[in-house]
XYZ file of C-alpha atoms in Angstrom:
660
model
C 15.159 -13.915 21.030
C 11.440 -13.073 20.695
C 9.020 -15.989 20.457
C 7.913 -17.184 17.055
C 4.449 -15.860 16.152
C 1.658 -18.389 15.848
C 0.491 -17.063 12.477
C 3.499 -17.822 10.350
C 2.545 -17.721 6.699
C 4.217 -20.918 5.563
C 6.422 -23.615 7.146
C 10.164 -23.448 6.555
C 11.495 -26.050 4.139
C 13.540 -28.856 5.650
C 17.186 -27.842 5.943
C 20.080 -28.235 8.300
C 20.044 -26.128 11.512
C 23.057 -24.102 10.494
C 21.524 -23.379 7.089
C 18.269 -22.282 8.727
C 20.238 -19.987 10.981
C 22.049 -18.548 8.000
C 18.821 -17.910 6.139
C 17.220 -16.255 9.143
C 20.244 -14.067 9.787
C 20.485 -13.028 6.172
C 16.758 -12.348 6.074
C 17.002 -10.139 9.129
C 19.573 -7.920 7.441
C 18.487 -4.290 7.553
C 16.493 -2.946 4.644
C 18.629 -1.581 1.902
C 21.310 -4.258 2.164
C 21.576 -7.512 0.305
C 22.764 -9.498 3.279
C 25.324 -9.285 6.036
C 28.425 -7.725 4.650
C 31.833 -7.144 6.107
C 35.076 -5.639 4.949
C 38.566 -6.915 5.232
C 40.850 -5.020 7.522
C 42.276 -2.040 5.754
C 39.727 -2.189 2.922
C 38.057 1.075 2.080
C 34.265 1.252 1.743
C 32.922 1.911 -1.752
C 32.428 5.488 -2.784
C 29.045 7.046 -2.134
C 26.537 6.167 -4.808
C 28.775 3.461 -6.306
C 26.802 0.442 -7.525
C 28.060 -2.915 -6.306
C 28.608 -5.301 -9.177
C 28.572 -8.422 -7.003
C 25.977 -9.170 -4.365
C 26.336 -11.238 -1.248
C 24.844 -14.706 -0.993
C 21.381 -14.638 0.506
C 21.834 -18.056 2.037
C 24.587 -19.482 4.168
C 27.422 -21.892 3.448
C 27.172 -24.733 1.023
C 26.604 -28.215 2.275
C 25.079 -31.481 1.208
C 21.544 -30.650 0.022
C 18.642 -32.080 1.895
C 15.791 -33.951 0.290
C 14.450 -31.599 -2.343
C 10.890 -30.370 -2.169
C 8.742 -30.973 -5.254
C 9.724 -28.432 -7.897
C 7.229 -25.789 -8.884
C 5.730 -26.138 -12.331
C 7.378 -23.863 -14.889
C 6.534 -22.644 -18.369
C 7.476 -25.083 -21.134
C 9.049 -22.182 -23.036
C 9.695 -18.639 -21.884
C 7.573 -17.374 -24.760
C 4.602 -18.993 -22.991
C 5.058 -16.460 -20.196
C 5.300 -13.537 -22.627
C 2.145 -14.653 -24.441
C 0.247 -15.174 -21.174
C 1.138 -11.673 -20.003
C 0.159 -10.224 -23.379
C -3.139 -12.111 -23.267
C -3.884 -10.975 -19.719
C -2.767 -7.335 -19.837
C -3.798 -6.591 -23.441
C -7.557 -6.740 -23.222
C -10.758 -4.916 -23.965
C -9.571 -1.724 -22.243
C -6.899 -1.278 -24.903
C -9.510 -1.385 -27.668
C -12.527 0.374 -26.231
C -11.120 2.716 -23.555
C -7.740 4.105 -24.663
C -8.863 5.448 -28.102
C -11.787 7.289 -26.492
C -9.545 8.804 -23.786
C -7.035 9.857 -26.434
C -9.610 11.732 -28.511
C -11.277 13.196 -25.404
C -8.033 14.470 -23.849
C -6.372 16.319 -26.690
C -5.616 13.684 -29.330
C -1.902 13.105 -29.830
C -1.125 15.383 -26.858
C -2.544 12.704 -24.554
C 0.465 10.524 -25.390
C 2.729 12.891 -23.404
C 1.161 12.281 -19.952
C 0.411 8.685 -20.922
C 4.010 7.774 -21.779
C 5.399 9.729 -18.835
C 3.250 7.797 -16.350
C 4.064 4.533 -18.173
C 7.733 5.027 -17.264
C 7.258 6.277 -13.691
C 4.255 4.149 -12.731
C 3.289 1.394 -15.141
C 6.618 -0.293 -15.872
C 8.051 -0.089 -12.300
C 5.013 -1.710 -10.671
C 4.590 -4.221 -13.513
C 8.244 -5.245 -13.110
C 7.935 -5.332 -9.312
C 5.013 -7.764 -9.388
C 6.572 -10.113 -11.958
C 9.993 -10.060 -10.245
C 8.408 -10.682 -6.835
C 6.594 -13.767 -8.109
C 9.708 -15.064 -9.858
C 11.934 -14.513 -6.803
C 9.543 -15.970 -4.225
C 8.180 -18.731 -6.506
C 4.739 -18.156 -5.007
C 1.388 -16.785 -6.109
C -0.307 -13.529 -5.152
C -0.698 -14.283 -1.421
C 2.322 -16.383 -0.427
C 4.705 -14.131 -2.410
C 4.305 -11.562 0.382
C 6.181 -13.896 2.710
C 8.938 -11.497 1.725
C 7.377 -9.212 4.376
C 4.883 -11.404 6.302
C 3.427 -8.474 8.237
C 1.998 -7.155 4.968
C 0.552 -10.411 3.707
C -2.745 -8.536 3.527
C -1.485 -7.186 0.198
C -1.826 -10.690 -1.195
C -5.278 -11.123 0.309
C -6.374 -7.757 -1.128
C -5.186 -8.690 -4.619
C -7.067 -12.001 -4.393
C -10.285 -10.198 -3.411
C -9.898 -7.768 -6.321
C -9.151 -10.457 -8.897
C -12.040 -12.583 -7.586
C -14.487 -9.717 -8.117
C -12.895 -8.964 -11.483
C -13.278 -12.597 -12.575
C -16.929 -12.499 -11.488
C -18.081 -9.495 -13.504
C -15.583 -9.236 -16.389
C -16.900 -12.428 -17.952
C -20.251 -10.732 -18.590
C -18.621 -8.809 -21.438
C -17.711 -12.146 -23.005
C -21.255 -13.384 -22.450
C -22.696 -10.377 -24.285
C -20.060 -10.779 -27.010
C -21.000 -14.437 -27.478
C -24.683 -13.473 -27.682
C -23.929 -10.921 -30.412
C -21.645 -13.381 -32.210
C -24.418 -15.997 -32.433
C -26.859 -13.374 -33.731
C -24.311 -12.215 -36.332
C -24.519 -15.563 -38.138
C -27.498 -14.456 -40.237
C -28.147 -12.858 -43.609
C -29.515 -9.692 -42.000
C -28.243 -8.429 -38.680
C -31.136 -8.345 -36.183
C -30.104 -4.947 -34.791
C -30.130 -3.361 -38.255
C -33.909 -3.262 -38.673
C -37.097 -2.626 -36.735
C -40.151 -4.892 -36.672
C -38.830 -7.523 -34.246
C -40.579 -8.684 -31.103
C -38.245 -6.599 -28.905
C -38.750 -3.382 -30.891
C -41.146 -0.673 -29.735
C -43.290 1.748 -31.704
C -40.545 4.354 -31.252
C -38.054 2.341 -33.356
C -36.711 4.135 -36.448
C -33.967 2.796 -38.703
C -32.641 5.922 -40.442
C -33.086 9.473 -39.294
C -31.050 12.659 -39.387
C -31.808 15.210 -36.717
C -29.561 17.756 -38.447
C -32.051 17.899 -41.374
C -34.787 19.219 -39.097
C -35.188 22.772 -40.366
C -38.700 22.962 -41.766
C -40.439 21.015 -39.031
C -40.561 17.583 -40.669
C -38.275 14.937 -42.103
C -38.529 11.559 -43.772
C -37.657 8.535 -41.622
C -37.702 4.839 -42.159
C -39.239 2.500 -39.622
C -40.260 -1.090 -39.735
C -43.304 -0.237 -41.896
C -41.681 2.119 -44.397
C -40.931 5.825 -44.911
C -43.220 8.470 -43.456
C -43.137 12.131 -42.420
C -42.289 13.068 -38.842
C -41.958 16.366 -37.067
C -38.609 17.047 -35.425
C -40.235 16.755 -32.007
C -41.482 13.258 -32.872
C -38.153 12.304 -34.396
C -36.248 13.274 -31.256
C -38.197 10.631 -29.316
C -37.386 7.872 -31.816
C -34.920 5.117 -30.899
C -32.328 3.307 -32.987
C -32.865 -0.459 -33.522
C -29.269 -0.947 -32.290
C -30.112 0.572 -28.897
C -33.382 -1.344 -28.672
C -31.624 -4.624 -29.434
C -29.064 -3.875 -26.683
C -31.521 -2.743 -24.013
C -34.640 -4.753 -24.853
C -33.222 -7.983 -26.265
C -29.791 -8.407 -24.630
C -30.227 -6.669 -21.258
C -34.039 -6.598 -21.032
C -33.332 -3.625 -18.812
C -35.602 -2.892 -15.858
C -36.177 0.560 -14.453
C -34.254 0.312 -11.190
C -31.587 -1.561 -9.242
C -34.321 -2.718 -6.857
C -36.169 -4.434 -9.753
C -34.091 -7.528 -10.646
C -36.909 -9.027 -12.695
C -36.626 -12.346 -14.509
C -33.544 -14.179 -15.683
C -32.800 -14.406 -19.387
C -32.413 -18.096 -20.259
C -30.471 -17.290 -23.445
C -27.952 -15.278 -21.442
C -27.724 -18.071 -18.846
C -26.837 -20.490 -21.641
C -24.135 -18.114 -22.923
C -22.862 -17.637 -19.351
C -22.514 -21.364 -18.674
C -20.869 -21.934 -22.069
C -18.312 -19.208 -21.423
C -17.410 -20.528 -17.968
C -17.016 -24.069 -19.344
C -14.569 -22.759 -21.967
C -12.635 -20.831 -19.300
C -12.443 -23.914 -17.066
C -11.017 -26.165 -19.750
C -8.450 -23.499 -20.629
C -6.925 -23.527 -17.134
C -7.787 -26.835 -15.453
C -4.429 -28.481 -16.274
C -2.277 -25.525 -15.200
C 0.294 -23.458 -17.063
C 1.276 -26.305 -19.366
C -2.109 -26.109 -21.097
C -2.645 -22.377 -20.579
C 0.723 -21.654 -22.179
C -0.416 -23.360 -25.386
C -3.846 -21.743 -25.616
C -2.578 -18.174 -25.226
C -0.661 -18.410 -28.487
C -4.009 -18.330 -30.267
C -5.949 -16.062 -27.894
C -3.136 -13.485 -27.716
C -2.247 -13.376 -31.420
C -5.588 -13.833 -33.170
C -6.996 -10.420 -32.089
C -4.053 -8.731 -33.830
C -4.944 -10.500 -37.079
C -8.550 -9.279 -36.828
C -7.487 -5.740 -35.835
C -5.284 -5.558 -38.950
C -8.138 -6.813 -41.153
C -10.545 -4.296 -39.599
C -8.038 -1.465 -40.118
C -7.405 -2.388 -43.761
C -11.150 -2.447 -44.341
C -11.787 0.658 -42.224
C -9.365 2.978 -44.008
C -11.071 2.223 -47.340
C -14.421 3.515 -46.045
C -15.557 7.087 -46.819
C -14.921 9.431 -43.906
C -12.261 7.191 -42.331
C -9.485 9.772 -42.736
C -11.555 12.379 -40.921
C -12.011 9.995 -38.014
C -8.270 9.276 -37.759
C -7.457 13.000 -37.880
C -10.004 13.583 -35.131
C -8.301 10.849 -33.077
C -4.804 12.353 -33.352
C -5.450 16.100 -33.731
C -3.443 17.712 -30.906
C -5.000 20.175 -28.481
C -2.069 21.489 -26.447
C -4.307 23.347 -23.988
C -5.420 19.986 -22.561
C -2.027 19.489 -20.890
C -2.985 22.132 -18.331
C -6.050 20.140 -17.202
C -5.636 17.809 -14.227
C -8.272 15.408 -15.580
C -6.049 14.548 -18.557
C -3.219 13.378 -16.286
C -5.632 11.497 -14.048
C -7.149 9.685 -17.049
C -3.660 8.742 -18.252
C -2.667 7.309 -14.872
C -5.918 5.430 -14.357
C -5.787 3.912 -17.847
C -2.244 2.646 -17.294
C -3.079 0.917 -14.019
C -6.103 -0.687 -15.691
C -4.460 -1.789 -18.924
C -1.260 -3.058 -17.251
C -3.383 -5.260 -14.930
C -1.537 -3.950 -11.871
C -2.632 -4.892 -8.362
C -4.545 -8.047 -9.283
C -1.909 -10.555 -8.181
C -2.124 -12.374 -11.518
C 1.203 -10.973 -12.768
C 2.847 -12.264 -9.595
C 1.297 -15.683 -10.202
C 2.483 -15.740 -13.831
C 5.978 -14.683 -12.770
C 6.119 -17.449 -10.170
C 6.128 -20.048 -12.974
C 9.258 -18.522 -14.532
C 12.630 -20.171 -14.209
C 14.591 -18.528 -11.419
C 17.187 -16.925 -13.712
C 14.753 -15.630 -16.327
C 15.413 -12.015 -17.328
C 12.144 -10.539 -16.058
C 13.599 -7.008 -16.291
C 13.848 -7.294 -20.075
C 10.424 -8.931 -20.237
C 8.808 -6.020 -18.378
C 9.948 -3.519 -21.013
C 8.959 -5.803 -23.898
C 5.464 -6.284 -22.474
C 5.062 -2.556 -21.801
C 5.892 -1.754 -25.436
C 3.418 -4.399 -26.683
C 0.651 -3.187 -24.367
C 0.903 0.523 -25.139
C 1.474 -0.036 -28.870
C -1.680 -2.153 -29.047
C -3.696 0.625 -27.398
C -2.388 3.199 -29.876
C -2.927 0.916 -32.884
C -6.495 0.086 -31.809
C -7.310 3.795 -31.960
C -6.809 3.796 -35.739
C -9.147 0.808 -36.071
C -11.870 2.344 -33.924
C -11.782 5.899 -35.284
C -11.582 4.904 -38.942
C -14.934 3.159 -38.422
C -16.386 5.975 -36.283
C -15.339 8.483 -38.961
C -17.211 6.430 -41.564
C -20.242 6.189 -39.275
C -20.287 9.963 -38.672
C -19.942 10.598 -42.407
C -22.848 8.280 -43.253
C -25.105 9.855 -40.636
C -24.002 13.409 -41.374
C -23.066 14.215 -37.778
C -19.895 15.219 -35.950
C -17.671 12.398 -34.701
C -18.179 13.581 -31.125
C -21.825 12.466 -31.484
C -20.892 8.855 -32.201
C -17.677 8.450 -30.172
C -18.186 6.058 -27.268
C -16.086 4.060 -24.833
C -16.645 0.838 -22.930
C -19.740 -1.271 -23.646
C -21.232 1.681 -25.529
C -18.541 1.320 -28.190
C -18.608 -2.488 -28.378
C -22.358 -3.057 -28.321
C -23.869 0.167 -29.724
C -21.477 2.307 -31.798
C -19.569 -0.457 -33.600
C -22.635 -2.660 -34.315
C -24.323 0.437 -35.743
C -21.307 1.153 -37.964
C -21.243 -2.458 -39.169
C -24.844 -2.204 -40.383
C -23.754 0.547 -42.778
C -21.052 -1.622 -44.388
C -21.390 -4.063 -47.275
C -21.169 -7.697 -46.095
C -22.165 -6.503 -42.629
C -22.689 -10.007 -41.115
C -19.106 -10.941 -42.019
C -17.598 -7.877 -40.323
C -19.889 -8.259 -37.322
C -18.832 -11.904 -36.921
C -15.153 -10.983 -37.146
C -15.497 -8.119 -34.662
C -17.396 -10.039 -31.995
C -15.202 -13.115 -32.359
C -12.183 -10.857 -31.808
C -13.924 -9.295 -28.798
C -14.601 -12.751 -27.377
C -11.027 -13.965 -27.840
C -9.548 -10.676 -26.608
C -11.461 -10.938 -23.358
C -11.162 -14.713 -22.991
C -7.424 -14.811 -22.287
C -7.716 -11.918 -19.818
C -10.439 -13.904 -18.082
C -8.792 -17.293 -17.823
C -5.384 -15.862 -16.874
C -7.136 -13.896 -14.115
C -8.784 -17.108 -12.902
C -5.389 -18.857 -13.131
C -3.878 -16.158 -10.909
C -6.635 -16.579 -8.337
C -6.329 -20.378 -8.268
C -2.532 -20.152 -7.949
C -2.920 -17.880 -4.930
C -5.386 -20.245 -3.261
C -3.273 -23.359 -3.871
C -0.118 -21.635 -2.578
C -1.985 -20.489 0.511
C -2.748 -24.122 1.416
C 0.238 -26.053 0.027
C 0.019 -29.831 -0.193
C 3.173 -31.011 -2.008
C 1.940 -34.591 -2.325
C -1.398 -33.682 -3.891
C -1.833 -34.469 -7.565
C -3.503 -32.581 -10.378
C -6.960 -33.617 -9.129
C -6.724 -31.050 -6.318
C -6.057 -28.287 -8.802
C -8.876 -29.379 -11.099
C -11.368 -29.433 -8.215
C -10.214 -26.014 -6.982
C -10.625 -24.575 -10.475
C -14.096 -26.130 -10.769
C -15.236 -24.711 -7.422
C -13.910 -21.266 -8.336
C -15.711 -21.268 -11.709
C -18.991 -22.492 -10.181
C -18.955 -19.863 -7.404
C -18.250 -17.046 -9.872
C -20.952 -18.361 -12.198
C -23.503 -18.289 -9.363
C -22.583 -14.657 -8.640
C -23.002 -13.878 -12.340
C -26.606 -15.044 -12.266
C -27.424 -11.686 -10.659
C -26.140 -10.022 -13.849
C -28.319 -11.937 -16.319
C -31.515 -10.603 -14.762
C -33.376 -7.545 -16.001
C -31.542 -5.448 -13.415
C -28.232 -7.156 -14.177
C -26.640 -4.152 -15.879
C -27.002 -2.116 -12.689
C -25.244 -4.887 -10.725
C -22.515 -5.096 -13.377
C -21.829 -1.365 -13.091
C -21.546 -1.619 -9.298
C -18.826 -4.248 -9.638
C -17.110 -2.392 -12.476
C -16.968 0.983 -10.742
C -16.153 -0.129 -7.198
C -14.733 -3.653 -6.801
C -11.872 -3.269 -9.315
C -11.935 0.498 -9.699
C -9.098 2.968 -10.011
C -9.268 3.664 -6.274
C -8.670 0.031 -5.253
C -5.885 -0.543 -7.796
C -4.090 2.683 -6.827
C -4.329 1.782 -3.142
C -2.859 -1.635 -3.896
C -0.008 -0.317 -6.067
C 0.901 2.318 -3.459
C 1.339 -0.238 -0.682
C 3.224 -2.676 -2.910
C 5.843 -0.008 -3.644
C 6.031 1.162 -0.016
C 6.483 -2.352 1.383
C 9.181 -3.381 -1.112
C 11.054 -0.049 -1.014
C 10.798 0.918 2.664
C 10.073 -2.275 4.620
C 12.026 -4.923 2.731
C 14.444 -2.435 1.162
C 14.691 -1.145 -2.398
C 18.442 -1.836 -2.630
C 17.928 -5.236 -1.097
C 15.289 -6.137 -3.677
C 17.514 -4.788 -6.457
C 20.209 -7.195 -5.248
C 17.679 -10.029 -5.288
C 16.846 -9.162 -8.893
C 20.573 -9.154 -9.675
C 20.793 -12.704 -8.326
C 18.139 -13.746 -10.812
C 19.135 -11.864 -13.972
C 22.882 -11.398 -13.408
C 23.000 -7.584 -13.190
C 21.342 -4.765 -11.292
C 18.541 -2.857 -13.014
C 18.941 0.882 -13.499
C 18.809 2.899 -10.237
C 15.835 4.711 -11.775
C 13.714 1.678 -10.925
C 14.364 1.769 -7.171
C 13.713 5.523 -7.023
C 10.363 4.945 -8.708
C 9.464 2.280 -6.120
C 10.612 4.436 -3.225
C 9.362 7.903 -4.183
C 7.922 8.627 -7.617
C 5.338 5.859 -8.082
C 3.851 6.195 -4.546
C 3.464 9.950 -5.121
C 1.755 9.344 -8.474
C -0.617 6.836 -6.832
C -1.428 9.205 -3.956
C -2.079 12.121 -6.322
C -4.501 10.186 -8.541
C -6.144 8.518 -5.522
C -6.839 11.870 -3.809
C -8.212 13.301 -7.060
C -10.638 10.372 -7.371
C -11.828 10.752 -3.789
C -12.247 14.547 -3.989
C -14.152 14.349 -7.284
C -16.322 11.402 -6.273
C -19.876 11.485 -7.629
C -22.724 9.015 -7.085
C -22.913 6.318 -9.732
C -25.237 6.780 -12.706
C -26.288 4.604 -15.643
C -26.514 6.094 -19.123
C -26.295 9.606 -17.592
C -29.971 9.410 -16.634
C -30.525 6.846 -13.868
C -28.939 7.770 -10.520
C -28.219 4.864 -8.163
C -29.971 4.960 -4.776
C -27.864 5.620 -1.677
C -27.953 1.960 -0.681
C -26.641 1.005 -4.126
C -23.597 3.230 -3.648
C -23.222 1.794 -0.133
C -23.026 -1.727 -1.600
C -20.395 -0.443 -4.013
C -18.254 0.956 -1.201
C -18.547 -2.358 0.656
C -17.105 -4.053 -2.453
C -14.247 -1.531 -2.605
C -13.420 -1.594 1.114
C -13.523 -5.400 1.244
C -10.152 -5.390 -0.532
C -8.715 -2.095 0.719
C -9.176 -2.950 4.405
C -7.360 -6.289 4.032
C -4.018 -4.485 4.309
C -4.446 -2.448 7.556
C -6.560 -5.151 9.222
C -3.936 -7.849 8.574
C -1.124 -5.612 9.871
C -3.080 -4.850 13.046
C -4.042 -8.494 13.584
C -0.490 -9.776 13.225
C 0.987 -7.103 15.497
C -1.586 -7.761 18.227
C -1.211 -11.523 18.038
C 2.578 -11.555 18.182
C 4.359 -11.321 21.551
C 7.209 -9.076 22.614
C 7.900 -5.348 22.427
C 6.653 -3.397 19.437
C 10.179 -3.273 18.017
C 10.610 -7.042 18.450
C 7.254 -7.691 16.800
C 8.140 -5.455 13.865
C 11.539 -7.107 13.385
C 10.098 -10.594 13.594
C 7.095 -9.954 11.343
C 9.136 -8.216 8.639
C 11.671 -11.067 8.486
C 11.126 -12.900 5.169
C 10.167 -16.560 5.111
C 12.428 -18.079 2.487
C 11.489 -20.997 0.292
C 13.452 -24.135 -0.552
C 14.499 -22.764 -3.932
C 16.431 -19.959 -2.218
C 18.617 -22.586 -0.507
C 19.075 -24.399 -3.803
C 19.835 -21.512 -6.147
C 21.503 -18.912 -3.989
C 24.496 -20.753 -2.582
C 27.833 -18.986 -3.092
C 28.764 -21.426 -5.876
C 25.554 -20.783 -7.807
C 25.990 -17.043 -7.451
C 29.617 -17.202 -8.525
C 28.501 -18.870 -11.742
C 25.723 -16.329 -12.271
C 27.504 -13.050 -11.676
C 30.554 -11.931 -13.599
C 33.656 -11.534 -11.426
C 34.820 -8.045 -10.573
C 38.018 -6.795 -12.205
C 40.997 -7.068 -9.862
C 41.442 -4.163 -7.494
C 44.247 -3.159 -5.201
C 41.963 -3.306 -2.231
C 39.415 -6.068 -2.555
C 36.029 -6.075 -0.860
C 35.195 -9.251 1.015
C 31.661 -10.339 1.760
C 30.916 -12.178 4.954
C 28.718 -15.215 5.016
C 26.908 -15.876 8.292
C 27.457 -19.420 9.524
């Protein structure tokens, strides 16, 4: 027997020696099997491809239970879990990224590659992460005790979600800033003449009217005649408010400039709100998400009802859905669909695993995965009607094509939509509603992400006797550290720093790399059939075989294809299509990306080198799962007999051996 490695991920729970032996023997079962199985003499093996209705016990024989370890906190109601997942996965990307991608990539035709990749990539990995957390009852790091050699997957997800928590909150900070400035009679970005406006500010101008060399425009001082050359250099008050008042943008990444005290105040306020949403754990988080997850839908419906009554709204919606079948032949369309799914489903961040770990052991996470996928994708599609009804109105008012006003990301939230609001009656009311929705929509994604990170840290250093004070202090330290990092983003060069984090630390490349290895480890190291049996122990039946084939073959191929496309088509980062980042800026970005990606190979190499024995012995030992106390409690033969329906009587019965 090879020696036990010195870097075991977590101590075994107290149990009798024979039960420990049973757990270890069952854990060491070859990948693809649910445990050690035997057949009675004369019994025929099942036909090839036949699904087994009953799975073998993971743990050994029943006996008097030992002193129980403290039970893990669970959701008060299962709907708390659904709402938390909706709040986390349904975020700003559904509102400001999907509609733009849909219009850009062929309108309604984009739904074909989108839905296809949802079923072969989004749902399988989403279900894998939730089921893994529920089965292991651990957060993003300790859940990979299922294959300790690849615990770097948990570390990588924690690095990604930490970076994501650090920069994502800036969107909420900007949203809060706009919300405060919406509480006025006249929106400050609707007019010129403010301290942050320049001489180039012009409120209303139509470049398409430039035929005779001059046109009337309206600036802060009144109407006057301008040549088309002069008019082309004019700037909208919306853009000047964004760049000169909110960002106070400097000219280069190397020019951080001064900090904006108003933005610092918004930053601290936002982090305080996030802290008090998660400091007491899932019991408090589960209550808050009912508001933060549902309220944005109320506002989206109000905005849609108002938007479709505006002139030009129908043209915008037609532009959103008008199919262009030729786009299906372009690789970029499929890449955009895959990247959007991995972003909007919040895959690879470890937070879904953390949320799943608070489920009751027999919760039907398979059903939940499909429900959440339908909610997520339907929200994205619905948001497109809201966005393009307003953009159609905006294009109609300005007399330009919709392609001239269509934006995605911060450009939509802080330039295009604020501009459209200024053209509406009761503009402060609609601006307040929009930015409050934006704030709430991003808030639950933020605090659930922080919850996932804290869960991973606490599970990495378990102290069963510690009270809630330990959790509250950990949450406080996490929020303070992230807030200090965010101070670099409230400077005059803060937008350049924000883009570095956004494009590298939690980019498509890092998420695809993470999802690829998650599928490979579960399907080929632990065993796809074996994990399907584990799921059957929880939910009472085996999921469709389609799921295991996605984990084993289809999803990894999709991830590799999109990953290679991103690498081959890599271009240096730019801001606003004009400023090109210096080489050292891109180098910092790659350091952010590799800091998570290298966690996986480095951890594998470290564990293999530190363990003793032959390479085969090391592999066998380091891929043997470390089971938790709940496995001993729930997965005894009696518990499984109650969970799974008995097989109909057969002439030749199959017997399943239990290792003693």
